[in-house]
PDB file of C-alpha atoms and ligand atoms in Angstrom:
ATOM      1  CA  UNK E   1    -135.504-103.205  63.944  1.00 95.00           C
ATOM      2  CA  UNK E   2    -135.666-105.038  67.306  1.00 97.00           C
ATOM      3  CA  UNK E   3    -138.637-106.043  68.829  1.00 97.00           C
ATOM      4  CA  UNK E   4    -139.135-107.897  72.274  1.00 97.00           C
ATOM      5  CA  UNK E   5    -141.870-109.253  73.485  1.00 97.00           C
ATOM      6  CA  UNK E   6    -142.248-110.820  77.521  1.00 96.00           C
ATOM      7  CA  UNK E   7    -138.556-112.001  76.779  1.00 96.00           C
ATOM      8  CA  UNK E   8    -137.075-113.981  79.964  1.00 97.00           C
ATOM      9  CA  UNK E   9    -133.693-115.438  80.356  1.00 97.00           C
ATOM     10  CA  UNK E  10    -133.330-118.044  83.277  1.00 96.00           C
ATOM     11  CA  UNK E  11    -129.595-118.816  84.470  1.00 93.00           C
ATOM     12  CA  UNK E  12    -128.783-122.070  85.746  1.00 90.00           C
ATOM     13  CA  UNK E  13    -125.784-122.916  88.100  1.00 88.00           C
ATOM     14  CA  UNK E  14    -126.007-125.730  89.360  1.00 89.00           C
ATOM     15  CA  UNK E  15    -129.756-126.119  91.499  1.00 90.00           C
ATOM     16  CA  UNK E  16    -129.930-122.113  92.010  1.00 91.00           C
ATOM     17  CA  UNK E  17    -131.745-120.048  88.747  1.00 92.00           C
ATOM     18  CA  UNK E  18    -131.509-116.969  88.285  1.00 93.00           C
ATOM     19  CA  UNK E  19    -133.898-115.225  86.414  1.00 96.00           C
ATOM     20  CA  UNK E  20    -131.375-112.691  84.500  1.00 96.00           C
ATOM     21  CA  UNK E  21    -134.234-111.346  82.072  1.00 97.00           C
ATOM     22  CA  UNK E  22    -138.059-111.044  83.344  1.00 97.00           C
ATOM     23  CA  UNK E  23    -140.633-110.569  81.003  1.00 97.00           C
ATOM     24  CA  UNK E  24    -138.988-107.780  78.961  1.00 96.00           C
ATOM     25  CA  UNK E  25    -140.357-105.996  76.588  1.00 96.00           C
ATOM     26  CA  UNK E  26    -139.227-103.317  74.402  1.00 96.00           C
ATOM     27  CA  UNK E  27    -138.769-102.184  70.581  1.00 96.00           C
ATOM     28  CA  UNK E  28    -135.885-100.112  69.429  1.00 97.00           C
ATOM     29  CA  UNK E  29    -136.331 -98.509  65.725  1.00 95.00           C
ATOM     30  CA  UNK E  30    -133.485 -98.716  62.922  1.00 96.00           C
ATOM     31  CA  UNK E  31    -131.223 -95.666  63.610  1.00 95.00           C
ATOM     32  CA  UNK E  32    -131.831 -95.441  66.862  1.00 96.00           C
ATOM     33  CA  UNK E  33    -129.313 -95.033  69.587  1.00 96.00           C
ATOM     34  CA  UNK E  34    -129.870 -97.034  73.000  1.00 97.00           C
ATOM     35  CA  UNK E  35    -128.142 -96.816  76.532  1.00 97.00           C
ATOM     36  CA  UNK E  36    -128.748 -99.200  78.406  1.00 97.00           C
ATOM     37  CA  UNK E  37    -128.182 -98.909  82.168  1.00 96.00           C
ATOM     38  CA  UNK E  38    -128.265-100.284  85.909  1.00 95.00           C
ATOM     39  CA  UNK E  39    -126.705-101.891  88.996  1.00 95.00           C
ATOM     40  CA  UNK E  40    -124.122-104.832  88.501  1.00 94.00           C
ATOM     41  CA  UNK E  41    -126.231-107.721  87.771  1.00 94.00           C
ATOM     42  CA  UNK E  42    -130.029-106.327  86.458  1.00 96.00           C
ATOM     43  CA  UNK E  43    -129.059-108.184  83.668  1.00 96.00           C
ATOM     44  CA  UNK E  44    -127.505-105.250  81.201  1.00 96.00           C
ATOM     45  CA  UNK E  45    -125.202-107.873  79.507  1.00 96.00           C
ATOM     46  CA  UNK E  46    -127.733-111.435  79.301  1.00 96.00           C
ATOM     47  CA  UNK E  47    -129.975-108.531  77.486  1.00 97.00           C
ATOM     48  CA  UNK E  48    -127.181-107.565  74.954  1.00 96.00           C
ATOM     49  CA  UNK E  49    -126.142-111.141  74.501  1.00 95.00           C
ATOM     50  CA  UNK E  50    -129.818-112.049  73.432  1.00 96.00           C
ATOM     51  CA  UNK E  51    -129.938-109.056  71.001  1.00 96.00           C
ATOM     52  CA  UNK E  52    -126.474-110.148  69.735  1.00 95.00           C
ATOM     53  CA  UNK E  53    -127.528-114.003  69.141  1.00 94.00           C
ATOM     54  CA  UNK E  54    -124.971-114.775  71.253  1.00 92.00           C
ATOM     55  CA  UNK E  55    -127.291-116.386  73.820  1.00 91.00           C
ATOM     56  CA  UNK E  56    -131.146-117.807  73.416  1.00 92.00           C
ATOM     57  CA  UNK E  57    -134.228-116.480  75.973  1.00 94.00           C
ATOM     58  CA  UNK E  58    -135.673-119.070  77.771  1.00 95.00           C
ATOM     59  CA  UNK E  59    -139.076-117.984  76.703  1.00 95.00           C
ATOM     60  CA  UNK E  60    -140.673-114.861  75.010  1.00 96.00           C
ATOM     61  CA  UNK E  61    -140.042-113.476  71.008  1.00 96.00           C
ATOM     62  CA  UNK E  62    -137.274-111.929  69.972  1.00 96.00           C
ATOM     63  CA  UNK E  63    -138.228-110.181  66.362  1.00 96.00           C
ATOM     64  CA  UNK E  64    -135.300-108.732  64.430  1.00 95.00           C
ATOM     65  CA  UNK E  65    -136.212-107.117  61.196  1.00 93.00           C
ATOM     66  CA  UNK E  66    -139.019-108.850  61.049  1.00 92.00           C
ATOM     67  CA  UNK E  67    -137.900-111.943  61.726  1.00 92.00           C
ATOM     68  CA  UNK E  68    -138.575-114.960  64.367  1.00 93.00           C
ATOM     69  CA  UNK E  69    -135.235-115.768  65.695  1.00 91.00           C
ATOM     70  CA  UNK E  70    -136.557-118.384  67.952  1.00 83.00           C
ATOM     71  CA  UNK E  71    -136.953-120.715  65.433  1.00 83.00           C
ATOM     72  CA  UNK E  72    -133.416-120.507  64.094  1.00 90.00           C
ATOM     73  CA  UNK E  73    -130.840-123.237  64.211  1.00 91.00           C
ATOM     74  CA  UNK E  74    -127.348-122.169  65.575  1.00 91.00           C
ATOM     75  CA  UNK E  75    -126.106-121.964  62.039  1.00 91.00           C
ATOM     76  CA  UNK E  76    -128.538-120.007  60.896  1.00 92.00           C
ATOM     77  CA  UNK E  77    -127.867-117.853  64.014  1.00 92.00           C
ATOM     78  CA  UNK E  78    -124.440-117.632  63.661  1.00 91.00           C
ATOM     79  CA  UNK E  79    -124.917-116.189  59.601  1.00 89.00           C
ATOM     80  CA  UNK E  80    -127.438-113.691  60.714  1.00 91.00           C
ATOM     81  CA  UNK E  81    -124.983-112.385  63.512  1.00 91.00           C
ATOM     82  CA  UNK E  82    -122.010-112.523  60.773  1.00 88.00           C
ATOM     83  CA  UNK E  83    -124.358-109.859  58.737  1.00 86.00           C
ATOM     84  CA  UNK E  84    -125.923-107.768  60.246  1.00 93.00           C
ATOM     85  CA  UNK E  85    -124.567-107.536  64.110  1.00 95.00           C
ATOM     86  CA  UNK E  86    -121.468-105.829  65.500  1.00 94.00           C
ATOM     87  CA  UNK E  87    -120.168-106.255  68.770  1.00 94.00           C
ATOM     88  CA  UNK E  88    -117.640-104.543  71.078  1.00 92.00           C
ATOM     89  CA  UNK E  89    -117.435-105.957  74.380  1.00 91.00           C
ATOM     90  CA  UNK E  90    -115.343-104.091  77.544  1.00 89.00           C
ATOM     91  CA  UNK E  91    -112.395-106.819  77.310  1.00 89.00           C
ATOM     92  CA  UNK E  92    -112.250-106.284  73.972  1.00 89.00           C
ATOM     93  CA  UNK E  93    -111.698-109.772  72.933  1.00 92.00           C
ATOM     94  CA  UNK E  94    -109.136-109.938  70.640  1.00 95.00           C
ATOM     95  CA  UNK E  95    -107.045-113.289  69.456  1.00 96.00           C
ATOM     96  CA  UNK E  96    -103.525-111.780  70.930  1.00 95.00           C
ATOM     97  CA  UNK E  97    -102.039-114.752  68.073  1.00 97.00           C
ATOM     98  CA  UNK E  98    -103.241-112.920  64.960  1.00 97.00           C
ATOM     99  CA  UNK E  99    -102.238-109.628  63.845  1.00 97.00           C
ATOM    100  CA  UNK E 100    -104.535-106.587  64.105  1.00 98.00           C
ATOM    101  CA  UNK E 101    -105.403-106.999  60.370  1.00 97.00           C
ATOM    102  CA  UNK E 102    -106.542-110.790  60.732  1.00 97.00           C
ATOM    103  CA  UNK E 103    -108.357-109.950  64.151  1.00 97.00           C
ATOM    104  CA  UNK E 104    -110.389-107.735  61.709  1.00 97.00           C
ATOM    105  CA  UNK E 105    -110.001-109.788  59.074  1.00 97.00           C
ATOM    106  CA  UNK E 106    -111.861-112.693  61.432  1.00 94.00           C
ATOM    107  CA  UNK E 107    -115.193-110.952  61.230  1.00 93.00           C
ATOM    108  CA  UNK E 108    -115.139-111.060  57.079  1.00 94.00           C
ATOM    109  CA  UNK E 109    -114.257-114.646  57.031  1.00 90.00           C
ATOM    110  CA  UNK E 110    -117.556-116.552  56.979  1.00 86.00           C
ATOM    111  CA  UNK E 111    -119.126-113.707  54.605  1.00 87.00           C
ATOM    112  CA  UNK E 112    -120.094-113.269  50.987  1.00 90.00           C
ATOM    113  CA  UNK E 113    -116.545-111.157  50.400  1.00 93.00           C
ATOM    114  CA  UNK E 114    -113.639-112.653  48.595  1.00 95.00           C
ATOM    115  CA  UNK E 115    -110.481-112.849  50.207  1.00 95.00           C
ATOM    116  CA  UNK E 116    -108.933-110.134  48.204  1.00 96.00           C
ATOM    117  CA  UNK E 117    -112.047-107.907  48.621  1.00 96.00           C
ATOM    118  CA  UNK E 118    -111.975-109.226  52.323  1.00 96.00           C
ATOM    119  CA  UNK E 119    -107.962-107.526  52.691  1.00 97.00           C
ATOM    120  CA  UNK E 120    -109.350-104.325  50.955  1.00 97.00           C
ATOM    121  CA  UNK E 121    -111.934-103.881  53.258  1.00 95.00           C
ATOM    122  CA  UNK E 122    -110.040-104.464  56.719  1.00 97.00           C
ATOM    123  CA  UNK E 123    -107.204-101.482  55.601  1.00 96.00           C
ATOM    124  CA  UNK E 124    -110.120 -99.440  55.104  1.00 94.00           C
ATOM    125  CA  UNK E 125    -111.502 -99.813  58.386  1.00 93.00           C
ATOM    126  CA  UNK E 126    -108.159 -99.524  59.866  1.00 95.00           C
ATOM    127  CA  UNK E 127    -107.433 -96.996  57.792  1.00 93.00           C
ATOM    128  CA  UNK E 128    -110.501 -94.580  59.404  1.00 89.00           C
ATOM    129  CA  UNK E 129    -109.887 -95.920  62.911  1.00 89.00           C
ATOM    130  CA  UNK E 130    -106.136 -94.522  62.559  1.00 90.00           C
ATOM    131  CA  UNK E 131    -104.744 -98.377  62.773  1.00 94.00           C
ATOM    132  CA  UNK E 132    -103.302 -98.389  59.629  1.00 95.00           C
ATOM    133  CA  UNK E 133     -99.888 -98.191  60.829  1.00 96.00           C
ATOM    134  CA  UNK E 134    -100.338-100.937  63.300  1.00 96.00           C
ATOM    135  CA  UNK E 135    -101.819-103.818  60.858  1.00 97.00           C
ATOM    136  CA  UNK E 136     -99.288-106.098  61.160  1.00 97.00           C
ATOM    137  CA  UNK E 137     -99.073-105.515  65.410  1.00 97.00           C
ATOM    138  CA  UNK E 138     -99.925-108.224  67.634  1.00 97.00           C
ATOM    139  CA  UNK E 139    -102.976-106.671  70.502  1.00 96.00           C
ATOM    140  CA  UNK E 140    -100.492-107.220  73.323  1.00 96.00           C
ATOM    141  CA  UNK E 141     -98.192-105.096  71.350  1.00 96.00           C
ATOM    142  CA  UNK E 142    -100.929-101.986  71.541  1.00 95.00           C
ATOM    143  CA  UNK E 143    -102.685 -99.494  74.452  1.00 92.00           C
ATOM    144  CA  UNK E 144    -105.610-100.413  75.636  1.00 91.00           C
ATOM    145  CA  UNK E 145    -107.534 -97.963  73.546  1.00 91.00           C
ATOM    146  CA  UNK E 146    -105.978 -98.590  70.552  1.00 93.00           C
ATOM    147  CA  UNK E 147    -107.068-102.449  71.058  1.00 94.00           C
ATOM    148  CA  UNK E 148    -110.599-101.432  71.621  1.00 90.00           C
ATOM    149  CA  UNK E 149    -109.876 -99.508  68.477  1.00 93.00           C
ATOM    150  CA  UNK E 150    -109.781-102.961  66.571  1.00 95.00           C
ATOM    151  CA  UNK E 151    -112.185-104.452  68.351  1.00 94.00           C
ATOM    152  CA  UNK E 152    -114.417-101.830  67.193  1.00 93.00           C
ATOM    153  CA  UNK E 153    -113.024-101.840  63.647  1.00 93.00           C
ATOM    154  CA  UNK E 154    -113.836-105.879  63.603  1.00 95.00           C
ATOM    155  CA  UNK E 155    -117.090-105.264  64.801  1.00 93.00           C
ATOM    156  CA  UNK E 156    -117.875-102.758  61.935  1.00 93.00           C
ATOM    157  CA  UNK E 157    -115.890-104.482  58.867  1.00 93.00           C
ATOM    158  CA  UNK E 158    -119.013-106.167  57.753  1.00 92.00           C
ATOM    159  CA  UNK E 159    -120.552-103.232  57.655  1.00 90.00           C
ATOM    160  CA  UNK E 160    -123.358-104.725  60.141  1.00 93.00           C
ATOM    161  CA  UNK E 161    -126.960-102.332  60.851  1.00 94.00           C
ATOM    162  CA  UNK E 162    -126.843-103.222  64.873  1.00 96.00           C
ATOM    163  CA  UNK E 163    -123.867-102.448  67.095  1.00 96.00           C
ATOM    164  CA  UNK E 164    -124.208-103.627  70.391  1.00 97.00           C
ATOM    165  CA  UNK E 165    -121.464-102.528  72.723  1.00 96.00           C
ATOM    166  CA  UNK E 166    -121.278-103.941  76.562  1.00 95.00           C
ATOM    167  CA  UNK E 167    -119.486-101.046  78.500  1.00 92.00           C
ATOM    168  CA  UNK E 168    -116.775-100.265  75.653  1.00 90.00           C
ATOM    169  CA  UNK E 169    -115.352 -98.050  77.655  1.00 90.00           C
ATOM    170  CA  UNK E 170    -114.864 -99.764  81.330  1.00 89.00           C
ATOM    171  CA  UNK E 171    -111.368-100.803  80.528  1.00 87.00           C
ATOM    172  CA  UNK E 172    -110.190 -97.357  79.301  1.00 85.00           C
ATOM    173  CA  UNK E 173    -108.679 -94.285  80.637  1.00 87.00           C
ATOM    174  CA  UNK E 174    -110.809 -90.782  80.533  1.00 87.00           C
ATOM    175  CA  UNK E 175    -109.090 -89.814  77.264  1.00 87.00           C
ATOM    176  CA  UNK E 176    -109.291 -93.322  75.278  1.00 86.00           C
ATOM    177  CA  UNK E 177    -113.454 -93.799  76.810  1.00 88.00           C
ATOM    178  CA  UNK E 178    -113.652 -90.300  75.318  1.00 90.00           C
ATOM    179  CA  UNK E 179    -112.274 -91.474  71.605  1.00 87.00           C
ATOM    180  CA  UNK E 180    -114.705 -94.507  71.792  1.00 88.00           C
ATOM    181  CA  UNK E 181    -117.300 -92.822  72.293  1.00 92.00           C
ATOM    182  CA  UNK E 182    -116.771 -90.376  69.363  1.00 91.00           C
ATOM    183  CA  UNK E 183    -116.332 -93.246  67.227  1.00 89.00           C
ATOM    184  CA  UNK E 184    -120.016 -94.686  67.933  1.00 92.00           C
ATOM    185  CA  UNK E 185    -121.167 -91.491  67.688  1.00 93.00           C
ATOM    186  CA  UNK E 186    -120.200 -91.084  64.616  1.00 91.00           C
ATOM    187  CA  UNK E 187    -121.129 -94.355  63.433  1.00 91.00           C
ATOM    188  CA  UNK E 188    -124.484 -94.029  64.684  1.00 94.00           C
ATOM    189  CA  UNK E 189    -124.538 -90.766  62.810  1.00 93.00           C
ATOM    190  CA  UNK E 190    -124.181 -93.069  59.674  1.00 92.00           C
ATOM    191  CA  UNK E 191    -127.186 -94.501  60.293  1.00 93.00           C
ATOM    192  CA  UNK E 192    -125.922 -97.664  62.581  1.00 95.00           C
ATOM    193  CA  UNK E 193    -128.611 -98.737  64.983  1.00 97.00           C
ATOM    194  CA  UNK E 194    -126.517 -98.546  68.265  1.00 97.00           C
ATOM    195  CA  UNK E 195    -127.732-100.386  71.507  1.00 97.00           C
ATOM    196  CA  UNK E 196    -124.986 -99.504  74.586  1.00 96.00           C
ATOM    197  CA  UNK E 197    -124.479-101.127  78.360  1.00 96.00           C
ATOM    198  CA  UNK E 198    -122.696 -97.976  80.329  1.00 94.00           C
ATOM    199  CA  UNK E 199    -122.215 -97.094  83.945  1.00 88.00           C
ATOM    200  CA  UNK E 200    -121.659 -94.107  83.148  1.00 88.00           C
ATOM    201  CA  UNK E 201    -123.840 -91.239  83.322  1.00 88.00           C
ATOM    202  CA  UNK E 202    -122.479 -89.150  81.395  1.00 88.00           C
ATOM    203  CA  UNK E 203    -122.495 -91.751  78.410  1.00 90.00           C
ATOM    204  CA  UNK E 204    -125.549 -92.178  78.808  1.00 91.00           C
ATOM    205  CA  UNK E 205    -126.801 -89.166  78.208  1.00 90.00           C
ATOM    206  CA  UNK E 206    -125.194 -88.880  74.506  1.00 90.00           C
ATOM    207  CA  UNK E 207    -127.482 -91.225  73.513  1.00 94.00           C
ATOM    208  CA  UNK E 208    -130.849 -90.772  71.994  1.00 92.00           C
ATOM    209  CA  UNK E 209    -132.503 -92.896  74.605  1.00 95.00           C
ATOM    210  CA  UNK E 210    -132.015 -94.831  78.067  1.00 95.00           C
ATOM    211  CA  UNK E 211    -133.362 -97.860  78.739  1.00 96.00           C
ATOM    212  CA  UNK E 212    -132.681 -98.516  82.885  1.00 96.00           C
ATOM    213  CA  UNK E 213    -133.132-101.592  84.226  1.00 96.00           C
ATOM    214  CA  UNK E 214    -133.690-103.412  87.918  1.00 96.00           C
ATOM    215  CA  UNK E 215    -133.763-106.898  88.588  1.00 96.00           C
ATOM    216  CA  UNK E 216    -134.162-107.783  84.783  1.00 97.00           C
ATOM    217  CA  UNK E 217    -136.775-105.454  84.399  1.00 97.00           C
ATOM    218  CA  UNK E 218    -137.565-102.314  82.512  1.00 96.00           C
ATOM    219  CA  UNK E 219    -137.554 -99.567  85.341  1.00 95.00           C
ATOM    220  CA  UNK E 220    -137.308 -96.542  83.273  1.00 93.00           C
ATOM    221  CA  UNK E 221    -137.479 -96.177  79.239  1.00 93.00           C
ATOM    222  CA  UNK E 222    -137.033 -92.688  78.086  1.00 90.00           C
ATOM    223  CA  UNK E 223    -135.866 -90.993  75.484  1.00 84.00           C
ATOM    224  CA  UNK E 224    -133.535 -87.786  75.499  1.00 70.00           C
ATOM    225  CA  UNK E 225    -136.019 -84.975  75.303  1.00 63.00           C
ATOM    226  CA  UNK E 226    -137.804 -85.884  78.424  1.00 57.00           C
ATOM    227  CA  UNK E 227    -134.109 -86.509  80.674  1.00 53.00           C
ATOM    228  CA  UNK E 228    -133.237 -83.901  82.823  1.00 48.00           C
TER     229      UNK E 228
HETATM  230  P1  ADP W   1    -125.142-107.057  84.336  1.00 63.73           P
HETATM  231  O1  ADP W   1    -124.493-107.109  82.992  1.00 63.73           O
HETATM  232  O2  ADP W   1    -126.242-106.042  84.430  1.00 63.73           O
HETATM  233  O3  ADP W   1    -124.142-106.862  85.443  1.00 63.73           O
HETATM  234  P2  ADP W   1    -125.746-109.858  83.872  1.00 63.73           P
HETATM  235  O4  ADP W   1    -126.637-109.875  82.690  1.00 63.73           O
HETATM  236  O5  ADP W   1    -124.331-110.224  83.645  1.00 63.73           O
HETATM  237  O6  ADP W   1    -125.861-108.446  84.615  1.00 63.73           O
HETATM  238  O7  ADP W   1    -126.333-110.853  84.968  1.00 63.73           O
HETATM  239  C1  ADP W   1    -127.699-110.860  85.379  1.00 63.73           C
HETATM  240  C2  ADP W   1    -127.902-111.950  86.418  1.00 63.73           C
HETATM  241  O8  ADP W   1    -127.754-113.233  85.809  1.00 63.73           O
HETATM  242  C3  ADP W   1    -126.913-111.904  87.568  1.00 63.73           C
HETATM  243  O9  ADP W   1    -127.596-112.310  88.735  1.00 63.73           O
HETATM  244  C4  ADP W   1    -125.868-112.906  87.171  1.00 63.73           C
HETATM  245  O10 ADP W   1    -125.245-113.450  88.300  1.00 63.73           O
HETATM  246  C5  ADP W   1    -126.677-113.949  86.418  1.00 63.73           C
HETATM  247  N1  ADP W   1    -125.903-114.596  85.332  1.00 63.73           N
HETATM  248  C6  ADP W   1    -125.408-113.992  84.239  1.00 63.73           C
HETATM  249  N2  ADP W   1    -124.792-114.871  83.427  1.00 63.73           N
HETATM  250  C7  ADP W   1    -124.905-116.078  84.025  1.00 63.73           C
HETATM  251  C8  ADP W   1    -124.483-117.408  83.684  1.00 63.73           C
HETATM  252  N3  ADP W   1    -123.837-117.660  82.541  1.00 63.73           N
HETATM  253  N4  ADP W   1    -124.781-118.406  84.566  1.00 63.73           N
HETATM  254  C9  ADP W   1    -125.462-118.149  85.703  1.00 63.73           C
HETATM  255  N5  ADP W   1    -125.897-116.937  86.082  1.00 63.73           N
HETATM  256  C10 ADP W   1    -125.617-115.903  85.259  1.00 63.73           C
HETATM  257 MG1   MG W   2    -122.500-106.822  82.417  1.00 63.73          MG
END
């Protein structure tokens, strides 16, 4: 599904770079499910960003299903992330001046669904996230988990094969993390491809495999049978 090859990402501010990403390289199969972990500042979230399109390296390949994205324009980018890629981030990033259903609604626009078909799908997905009742809500108007709720529900309304989630649950009490994190599990269960940034150990170790990383390198890649 996702295959990288000596992928770097330099930062620029100002005169001082910063390499974020060095030399990476690292394949993750369809279905799999990834934590990915480290200090504050290995470079957990330039990674995601890259895998999410959100962001291009500064040099290496980046092959997902298959495909160059390197040689994509932004637009092309930007319809390939609309497909196929979810994303949850820890602030949750909602648009506080739409309702819960257009905030979902958002991810469906651009997309091969027509409006009506569009409307069907986001109370579906609120629907199985137990939103329902708060379509027509405003995120200010709603708990912190339940607002992660719909960031999750916008990030799986298109029905995407990759969720990438940047520590989903940093903003959340015990009890809402806890929710969260039954809700990728689940959708991983479904056959998602899920690729996580945690701090948290014991996150970590739900999923299938842990990627750690130092200084925007791989330090440790291992998957679940062989973590003690
Ligand atoms: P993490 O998510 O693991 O905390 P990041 O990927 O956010 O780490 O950052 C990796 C490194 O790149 C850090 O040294 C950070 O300061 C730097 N960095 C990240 N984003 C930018 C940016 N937009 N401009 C400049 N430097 C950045
Ligand atoms: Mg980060």
């Amino acid at each position: 599904m996702i295959e990288l090859q000596g992928l770097t990402k330099r930062h620029r501010a100002g005169d001082i770079e910063t390499t974020a990403l060095d030399t990476i390289d690292l394949a993750i199969e369809a279905g799999e499910y990834v934590a990915i972990t480290g200090p504050s500042g290995c470079g957990k979230s330039t990674l995601l960003g890259l895998l999410g399109l959100l962001d291009r390296p500064s040099s290496g390949v980046y092959r997902l299903q298959g495909e160059d994205v390197a040689a994509k324009t932004s637009r092309e980018l930007a319809a390939i992330r609309r497909g196929r890629i979810g994303f949850v981030f820890q602030s949750f990033n909602l648009v506080d001046e739409l309702s819960v259903h257009d905030n979902v609604q958002l991810a469906l626009r651009y997309g091969p669904l027509p409006d009506k078909a569009q409307r069907i799908r986001v109370a579906e997905v609120l629907e199985r996230l137990g939103l329902a009742h708060r379509a027509a809500h405003h995120p200010s108007q709603l708990s912190g988990g339940q607002q992660q709720r719909v960031a999750i529900a916008r990030a799986i309304a298109a029905r995407p094969a990759l969720l990438l989630a940047d520590e989903p649950t940093g903003n959340l009490d015990s009890a809402h993390g806890q929710q969260v994190m039954r809700l990728l599990h689940e959708l991983h269960a479904e056959g998602t491809t899920l690729v996580m940034v945690t701090h948290s150990a014991e996150h970590a170790a739900l999923a299938s495999r842990c990627v750690r990383l130092l200084d925007g390198r791989v330090l440790v890649d291992a998957h679940a049978e062989y973590l003690a």
